[in-house]
PDB file of C-alpha atoms and ligand atoms in Angstrom:
ATOM      1  CA  MET A   6     -28.653 -73.016   6.263  1.00 92.00           C
ATOM      2  CA  LYS A   7     -30.388 -76.379   5.825  1.00 96.00           C
ATOM      3  CA  LYS A   8     -33.649 -76.320   3.896  1.00 98.00           C
ATOM      4  CA  LEU A   9     -36.938 -78.107   4.551  1.00 98.00           C
ATOM      5  CA  LEU A  10     -39.573 -78.484   1.839  1.00 98.00           C
ATOM      6  CA  LEU A  11     -42.962 -78.581   3.606  1.00 99.00           C
ATOM      7  CA  THR A  12     -45.848 -79.638   1.380  1.00 99.00           C
ATOM      8  CA  GLY A  13     -49.615 -79.668   1.941  1.00 99.00           C
ATOM      9  CA  PHE A  14     -52.645 -80.136  -0.291  1.00 98.00           C
ATOM     10  CA  VAL A  15     -55.634 -78.131  -1.515  1.00 98.00           C
ATOM     11  CA  PRO A  16     -59.160 -79.271  -0.492  1.00 98.00           C
ATOM     12  CA  PHE A  17     -60.452 -82.441  -2.166  1.00 98.00           C
ATOM     13  CA  GLN A  18     -63.532 -84.648  -2.491  1.00 98.00           C
ATOM     14  CA  ASP A  19     -66.190 -83.715   0.074  1.00 96.00           C
ATOM     15  CA  HIS A  20     -63.778 -81.759   2.291  1.00 97.00           C
ATOM     16  CA  PRO A  21     -64.163 -78.003   1.611  1.00 97.00           C
ATOM     17  CA  VAL A  22     -61.153 -77.221   3.828  1.00 97.00           C
ATOM     18  CA  ASN A  23     -57.739 -78.867   3.991  1.00 98.00           C
ATOM     19  CA  PRO A  24     -55.960 -77.891   7.245  1.00 98.00           C
ATOM     20  CA  THR A  25     -52.568 -78.634   5.702  1.00 98.00           C
ATOM     21  CA  GLU A  26     -52.939 -75.727   3.252  1.00 98.00           C
ATOM     22  CA  PRO A  27     -52.937 -72.826   5.785  1.00 98.00           C
ATOM     23  CA  ILE A  28     -50.146 -74.487   7.806  1.00 98.00           C
ATOM     24  CA  VAL A  29     -47.860 -74.727   4.800  1.00 98.00           C
ATOM     25  CA  LYS A  30     -48.656 -71.161   3.693  1.00 98.00           C
ATOM     26  CA  HIS A  31     -48.137 -69.782   7.205  1.00 98.00           C
ATOM     27  CA  LEU A  32     -44.802 -71.538   7.800  1.00 98.00           C
ATOM     28  CA  ASP A  33     -43.403 -70.706   4.336  1.00 98.00           C
ATOM     29  CA  GLY A  34     -40.369 -68.432   4.757  1.00 98.00           C
ATOM     30  CA  LYS A  35     -40.021 -69.062   8.505  1.00 98.00           C
ATOM     31  CA  ARG A  36     -36.931 -70.456  10.236  1.00 98.00           C
ATOM     32  CA  ILE A  37     -37.515 -73.242  12.737  1.00 98.00           C
ATOM     33  CA  GLY A  38     -34.658 -74.680  14.793  1.00 95.00           C
ATOM     34  CA  GLY A  39     -32.129 -73.583  12.183  1.00 94.00           C
ATOM     35  CA  LEU A  40     -34.091 -74.910   9.177  1.00 97.00           C
ATOM     36  CA  GLN A  41     -35.326 -72.603   6.430  1.00 98.00           C
ATOM     37  CA  ILE A  42     -38.918 -73.604   5.576  1.00 98.00           C
ATOM     38  CA  PHE A  43     -40.170 -73.667   1.982  1.00 98.00           C
ATOM     39  CA  GLY A  44     -43.949 -74.208   2.133  1.00 99.00           C
ATOM     40  CA  ARG A  45     -45.708 -75.383  -1.042  1.00 98.00           C
ATOM     41  CA  VAL A  46     -49.337 -76.396  -1.633  1.00 98.00           C
ATOM     42  CA  LEU A  47     -49.904 -79.294  -4.036  1.00 98.00           C
ATOM     43  CA  PRO A  48     -52.880 -80.090  -6.275  1.00 98.00           C
ATOM     44  CA  VAL A  49     -54.913 -83.256  -5.636  1.00 98.00           C
ATOM     45  CA  ASP A  50     -54.475 -84.704  -9.103  1.00 98.00           C
ATOM     46  CA  PHE A  51     -53.144 -88.133 -10.071  1.00 98.00           C
ATOM     47  CA  SER A  52     -51.615 -86.753 -13.285  1.00 97.00           C
ATOM     48  CA  GLU A  53     -49.969 -83.647 -11.792  1.00 98.00           C
ATOM     49  CA  SER A  54     -49.293 -83.765  -8.045  1.00 98.00           C
ATOM     50  CA  ALA A  55     -46.094 -85.806  -8.140  1.00 98.00           C
ATOM     51  CA  ASP A  56     -44.567 -83.759 -10.984  1.00 98.00           C
ATOM     52  CA  VAL A  57     -45.353 -80.518  -9.139  1.00 98.00           C
ATOM     53  CA  CYS A  58     -43.815 -81.847  -5.909  1.00 98.00           C
ATOM     54  CA  LEU A  59     -40.729 -83.274  -7.610  1.00 98.00           C
ATOM     55  CA  GLY A  60     -40.312 -79.947  -9.432  1.00 98.00           C
ATOM     56  CA  HIS A  61     -40.142 -78.185  -6.048  1.00 98.00           C
ATOM     57  CA  LEU A  62     -37.563 -80.749  -4.912  1.00 98.00           C
ATOM     58  CA  GLU A  63     -35.429 -80.038  -7.993  1.00 98.00           C
ATOM     59  CA  GLU A  64     -35.716 -76.282  -7.624  1.00 98.00           C
ATOM     60  CA  ILE A  65     -35.331 -75.902  -3.854  1.00 98.00           C
ATOM     61  CA  GLU A  66     -32.860 -78.765  -3.307  1.00 98.00           C
ATOM     62  CA  PRO A  67     -34.007 -79.288   0.282  1.00 98.00           C
ATOM     63  CA  ASP A  68     -32.208 -81.376   2.900  1.00 98.00           C
ATOM     64  CA  ILE A  69     -35.559 -82.682   4.189  1.00 98.00           C
ATOM     65  CA  VAL A  70     -38.991 -83.166   2.626  1.00 98.00           C
ATOM     66  CA  LEU A  71     -41.900 -83.223   5.087  1.00 98.00           C
ATOM     67  CA  SER A  72     -45.231 -83.742   3.333  1.00 99.00           C
ATOM     68  CA  LEU A  73     -48.564 -83.231   5.068  1.00 99.00           C
ATOM     69  CA  GLY A  74     -52.045 -84.447   4.199  1.00 98.00           C
ATOM     70  CA  LEU A  75     -55.495 -84.580   5.743  1.00 98.00           C
ATOM     71  CA  ALA A  76     -56.747 -87.947   7.013  1.00 98.00           C
ATOM     72  CA  ALA A  77     -60.335 -87.022   7.889  1.00 98.00           C
ATOM     73  CA  GLY A  78     -61.548 -89.330  10.650  1.00 98.00           C
ATOM     74  CA  ARG A  79     -58.196 -89.885  12.354  1.00 98.00           C
ATOM     75  CA  THR A  80     -57.949 -88.566  15.899  1.00 98.00           C
ATOM     76  CA  LYS A  81     -54.144 -88.235  16.175  1.00 98.00           C
ATOM     77  CA  ILE A  82     -51.146 -86.845  14.323  1.00 98.00           C
ATOM     78  CA  THR A  83     -49.902 -89.860  12.356  1.00 99.00           C
ATOM     79  CA  PRO A  84     -46.408 -89.974  10.809  1.00 99.00           C
ATOM     80  CA  GLU A  85     -46.525 -92.624   8.108  1.00 99.00           C
ATOM     81  CA  ARG A  86     -44.087 -95.539   8.230  1.00 98.00           C
ATOM     82  CA  VAL A  87     -44.342 -96.719   4.636  1.00 98.00           C
ATOM     83  CA  ALA A  88     -45.469 -95.778   1.110  1.00 99.00           C
ATOM     84  CA  ILE A  89     -46.517 -98.523  -1.319  1.00 98.00           C
ATOM     85  CA  ASN A  90     -46.212 -98.672  -5.108  1.00 98.00           C
ATOM     86  CA  CYS A  91     -49.944 -98.610  -5.716  1.00 98.00           C
ATOM     87  CA  LYS A  92     -52.558 -96.059  -6.671  1.00 98.00           C
ATOM     88  CA  ASP A  93     -56.161 -97.008  -6.208  1.00 98.00           C
ATOM     89  CA  GLY A  94     -58.959 -94.590  -5.490  1.00 97.00           C
ATOM     90  CA  GLY A  95     -60.628 -91.396  -6.472  1.00 94.00           C
ATOM     91  CA  PRO A  96     -62.003 -89.170  -7.597  1.00 98.00           C
ATOM     92  CA  ASP A  97     -59.143 -86.664  -7.636  1.00 98.00           C
ATOM     93  CA  ASN A  98     -59.929 -82.986  -8.263  1.00 98.00           C
ATOM     94  CA  ARG A  99     -60.256 -83.682 -12.011  1.00 98.00           C
ATOM     95  CA  GLY A 100     -62.757 -86.484 -11.382  1.00 98.00           C
ATOM     96  CA  VAL A 101     -60.256 -89.224 -12.222  1.00 98.00           C
ATOM     97  CA  PHE A 102     -60.444 -92.664 -10.569  1.00 98.00           C
ATOM     98  CA  VAL A 103     -57.549 -95.142 -10.762  1.00 98.00           C
ATOM     99  CA  ARG A 104     -57.628 -98.850  -9.996  1.00 98.00           C
ATOM    100  CA  ASP A 105     -54.742-101.082  -8.903  1.00 98.00           C
ATOM    101  CA  GLU A 106     -52.038 -99.224 -10.820  1.00 98.00           C
ATOM    102  CA  PRO A 107     -48.356 -98.954  -9.923  1.00 98.00           C
ATOM    103  CA  ILE A 108     -47.049 -95.437  -9.247  1.00 98.00           C
ATOM    104  CA  VAL A 109     -43.690 -96.369 -10.794  1.00 98.00           C
ATOM    105  CA  PRO A 110     -43.970 -99.380 -13.144  1.00 97.00           C
ATOM    106  CA  ASP A 111     -41.283-101.891 -12.066  1.00 95.00           C
ATOM    107  CA  GLY A 112     -40.463 -99.726  -9.020  1.00 98.00           C
ATOM    108  CA  PRO A 113     -39.863-101.292  -5.586  1.00 98.00           C
ATOM    109  CA  ALA A 114     -42.979-102.483  -3.740  1.00 98.00           C
ATOM    110  CA  ALA A 115     -42.524 -99.922  -0.974  1.00 98.00           C
ATOM    111  CA  TYR A 116     -40.301 -97.341   0.684  1.00 98.00           C
ATOM    112  CA  PHE A 117     -39.996 -96.691   4.404  1.00 98.00           C
ATOM    113  CA  SER A 118     -40.063 -93.101   5.632  1.00 98.00           C
ATOM    114  CA  THR A 119     -36.536 -91.869   6.319  1.00 98.00           C
ATOM    115  CA  LEU A 120     -37.769 -89.339   8.894  1.00 98.00           C
ATOM    116  CA  PRO A 121     -37.235 -90.101  12.616  1.00 98.00           C
ATOM    117  CA  ILE A 122     -40.914 -91.007  13.026  1.00 98.00           C
ATOM    118  CA  ARG A 123     -40.556 -92.651  16.454  1.00 98.00           C
ATOM    119  CA  ARG A 124     -38.858 -89.572  17.868  1.00 98.00           C
ATOM    120  CA  MET A 125     -41.469 -87.314  16.266  1.00 98.00           C
ATOM    121  CA  VAL A 126     -44.296 -89.319  17.868  1.00 98.00           C
ATOM    122  CA  ASP A 127     -42.541 -89.431  21.252  1.00 98.00           C
ATOM    123  CA  ARG A 128     -41.939 -85.663  21.232  1.00 98.00           C
ATOM    124  CA  LEU A 129     -45.555 -84.921  20.330  1.00 98.00           C
ATOM    125  CA  ASN A 130     -46.885 -87.190  23.059  1.00 98.00           C
ATOM    126  CA  GLU A 131     -44.471 -85.722  25.636  1.00 98.00           C
ATOM    127  CA  LYS A 132     -45.735 -82.247  24.776  1.00 98.00           C
ATOM    128  CA  GLY A 133     -49.361 -83.345  25.067  1.00 98.00           C
ATOM    129  CA  TYR A 134     -50.254 -83.728  21.385  1.00 98.00           C
ATOM    130  CA  PRO A 135     -51.677 -87.218  20.694  1.00 98.00           C
ATOM    131  CA  ALA A 136     -49.633 -88.977  18.031  1.00 98.00           C
ATOM    132  CA  GLN A 137     -49.049 -92.490  16.750  1.00 98.00           C
ATOM    133  CA  ILE A 138     -47.122 -94.078  13.888  1.00 98.00           C
ATOM    134  CA  SER A 139     -49.439 -95.121  11.049  1.00 98.00           C
ATOM    135  CA  ASN A 140     -48.650 -98.211   9.011  1.00 98.00           C
ATOM    136  CA  THR A 141     -50.682 -97.183   5.995  1.00 98.00           C
ATOM    137  CA  ALA A 142     -50.765 -93.946   4.043  1.00 98.00           C
ATOM    138  CA  GLY A 143     -53.610 -95.373   1.920  1.00 98.00           C
ATOM    139  CA  THR A 144     -53.523 -95.595  -1.879  1.00 98.00           C
ATOM    140  CA  TYR A 145     -54.719 -92.094  -2.789  1.00 98.00           C
ATOM    141  CA  LEU A 146     -52.684 -88.907  -3.369  1.00 98.00           C
ATOM    142  CA  CYS A 147     -50.834 -88.842  -0.038  1.00 98.00           C
ATOM    143  CA  ASN A 148     -49.311 -92.271  -0.554  1.00 98.00           C
ATOM    144  CA  HIS A 149     -48.607 -91.249  -4.152  1.00 98.00           C
ATOM    145  CA  ILE A 150     -46.604 -88.197  -3.068  1.00 98.00           C
ATOM    146  CA  MET A 151     -44.747 -90.054  -0.316  1.00 98.00           C
ATOM    147  CA  TYR A 152     -43.773 -92.870  -2.689  1.00 98.00           C
ATOM    148  CA  SER A 153     -42.806 -90.502  -5.526  1.00 98.00           C
ATOM    149  CA  VAL A 154     -40.573 -88.355  -3.309  1.00 98.00           C
ATOM    150  CA  LEU A 155     -38.822 -91.345  -1.696  1.00 98.00           C
ATOM    151  CA  HIS A 156     -38.367 -93.008  -5.102  1.00 98.00           C
ATOM    152  CA  LYS A 157     -36.701 -89.891  -6.507  1.00 98.00           C
ATOM    153  CA  ILE A 158     -34.438 -89.467  -3.473  1.00 98.00           C
ATOM    154  CA  LYS A 159     -33.395 -93.124  -3.532  1.00 98.00           C
ATOM    155  CA  SER A 160     -33.026 -93.579  -7.292  1.00 97.00           C
ATOM    156  CA  GLU A 161     -30.987 -90.359  -7.642  1.00 98.00           C
ATOM    157  CA  ASN A 162     -29.012 -91.128  -4.493  1.00 97.00           C
ATOM    158  CA  ARG A 163     -29.782 -87.717  -3.017  1.00 97.00           C
ATOM    159  CA  PRO A 164     -28.753 -87.007   0.611  1.00 96.00           C
ATOM    160  CA  VAL A 165     -32.304 -85.998   1.522  1.00 97.00           C
ATOM    161  CA  LEU A 166     -34.629 -87.259   4.275  1.00 98.00           C
ATOM    162  CA  GLY A 167     -38.263 -87.672   3.311  1.00 98.00           C
ATOM    163  CA  GLY A 168     -41.602 -88.742   4.679  1.00 98.00           C
ATOM    164  CA  PHE A 169     -45.237 -87.994   5.213  1.00 99.00           C
ATOM    165  CA  VAL A 170     -47.519 -87.087   8.116  1.00 99.00           C
ATOM    166  CA  HIS A 171     -51.314 -87.294   8.084  1.00 99.00           C
ATOM    167  CA  LEU A 172     -53.227 -84.750  10.188  1.00 98.00           C
ATOM    168  CA  PRO A 173     -56.763 -85.009  11.600  1.00 98.00           C
ATOM    169  CA  ALA A 174     -59.512 -82.594  10.547  1.00 98.00           C
ATOM    170  CA  SER A 175     -59.522 -79.032  11.887  1.00 98.00           C
ATOM    171  CA  HIS A 176     -62.526 -77.608  13.769  1.00 98.00           C
ATOM    172  CA  GLU A 177     -63.190 -75.453  10.697  1.00 98.00           C
ATOM    173  CA  LEU A 178     -63.671 -78.603   8.624  1.00 98.00           C
ATOM    174  CA  ALA A 179     -65.608 -80.426  11.356  1.00 98.00           C
ATOM    175  CA  VAL A 180     -68.247 -77.719  11.679  1.00 98.00           C
ATOM    176  CA  ARG A 181     -69.063 -78.460   8.024  1.00 97.00           C
ATOM    177  CA  GLN A 182     -68.716 -82.238   8.427  1.00 96.00           C
ATOM    178  CA  PRO A 183     -69.954 -82.826  11.979  1.00 94.00           C
ATOM    179  CA  SER A 184     -69.106 -86.529  12.190  1.00 95.00           C
ATOM    180  CA  LEU A 185     -65.351 -85.798  12.006  1.00 98.00           C
ATOM    181  CA  PRO A 186     -63.131 -85.714  15.102  1.00 98.00           C
ATOM    182  CA  SER A 187     -61.132 -82.491  15.021  1.00 98.00           C
ATOM    183  CA  TRP A 188     -58.290 -80.400  16.405  1.00 98.00           C
ATOM    184  CA  SER A 189     -57.890 -76.631  16.491  1.00 98.00           C
ATOM    185  CA  GLN A 190     -55.930 -75.266  13.549  1.00 98.00           C
ATOM    186  CA  ALA A 191     -53.487 -73.722  16.054  1.00 98.00           C
ATOM    187  CA  ASP A 192     -52.782 -77.102  17.687  1.00 98.00           C
ATOM    188  CA  LEU A 193     -52.302 -78.775  14.297  1.00 99.00           C
ATOM    189  CA  GLU A 194     -49.763 -76.115  13.361  1.00 99.00           C
ATOM    190  CA  ARG A 195     -48.023 -76.317  16.735  1.00 98.00           C
ATOM    191  CA  ALA A 196     -47.718 -80.090  16.259  1.00 99.00           C
ATOM    192  CA  VAL A 197     -46.138 -79.577  12.828  1.00 99.00           C
ATOM    193  CA  VAL A 198     -43.658 -77.092  14.329  1.00 98.00           C
ATOM    194  CA  LEU A 199     -42.756 -79.613  17.069  1.00 98.00           C
ATOM    195  CA  MET A 200     -42.038 -82.258  14.416  1.00 98.00           C
ATOM    196  CA  ILE A 201     -39.899 -79.796  12.451  1.00 98.00           C
ATOM    197  CA  GLU A 202     -37.927 -79.067  15.641  1.00 98.00           C
ATOM    198  CA  VAL A 203     -37.156 -82.799  15.937  1.00 98.00           C
ATOM    199  CA  LEU A 204     -36.016 -82.800  12.299  1.00 98.00           C
ATOM    200  CA  ALA A 205     -33.826 -79.755  12.935  1.00 97.00           C
ATOM    201  CA  GLU A 206     -32.134 -81.513  15.865  1.00 95.00           C
ATOM    202  CA  GLN A 207     -31.503 -84.530  13.658  1.00 83.00           C
ATOM    203  CA  GLU A 208     -29.913 -82.357  10.946  1.00 75.00           C
ATOM    204  CA  ILE A 209     -27.670 -80.549  13.420  1.00 64.00           C
ATOM    205  CA  ALA A 210     -26.576 -83.876  14.919  1.00 64.00           C
ATOM    206  CA  SER A 211     -25.760 -85.361  11.489  1.00 64.00           C
TER     207      SER A 211
HETATM  208  N1  LIG B 328     -55.230 -86.155   1.913  1.00 83.59           N
HETATM  209  C1  LIG B 328     -55.434 -87.116   0.858  1.00 83.59           C
HETATM  210  C2  LIG B 328     -54.929 -86.463  -0.388  1.00 83.59           C
HETATM  211  C3  LIG B 328     -54.850 -85.008  -0.067  1.00 83.59           C
HETATM  212  C4  LIG B 328     -54.917 -84.942   1.391  1.00 83.59           C
HETATM  213  O1  LIG B 328     -54.737 -83.914   2.088  1.00 83.59           O
HETATM  214  C5  LIG B 328     -54.836 -88.492   1.167  1.00 83.59           C
HETATM  215  O2  LIG B 328     -54.796 -88.868   2.350  1.00 83.59           O
HETATM  216  O3  LIG B 328     -54.430 -89.212   0.251  1.00 83.59           O
END
């Protein structure tokens, strides 16, 4: 059976809840559309997150890596098109700030997602879940993970698809941060399952 590594993150900065964490924990061990799901929660830490994620990739040897992160303030599900070789931002959960640094010194400027992001967006919209391709994953930990995973896949020539999707806040987060637009946790999870179903169809077709 084909394997999908599904990653999310712990809470960070002023967000006491990260909706990606319960989704990843809840879907861990499930089978969706013929894919076995391995859910793993990552730290928000410039010095550790990529190593932890790449360690899961080594150990699980998935066919697909789908990484999730919170983009508080976005209103839609947003599959990311591209990850850039830059880290700039903070603090992370250790209080570290970074400025204008490459993720991989001398690495390529950017990697495109290798997930079928247009089909994922179309499926979500057809099913009534607002979605749009995003052309920036930022320069914080989410971009860092997306770039690091795609760099490893490409530089080791692994037959693995990889990419990243940002989710809006959940209602649980928005009641604590009232200015945030939000979705129900159940709808966020249903949207993730719909995207995994698209990925499963792609794997079966390939
Ligand atoms: N979102 C952050 C990092 C962790 C998360 O869930 C980001 O967009 O970079």
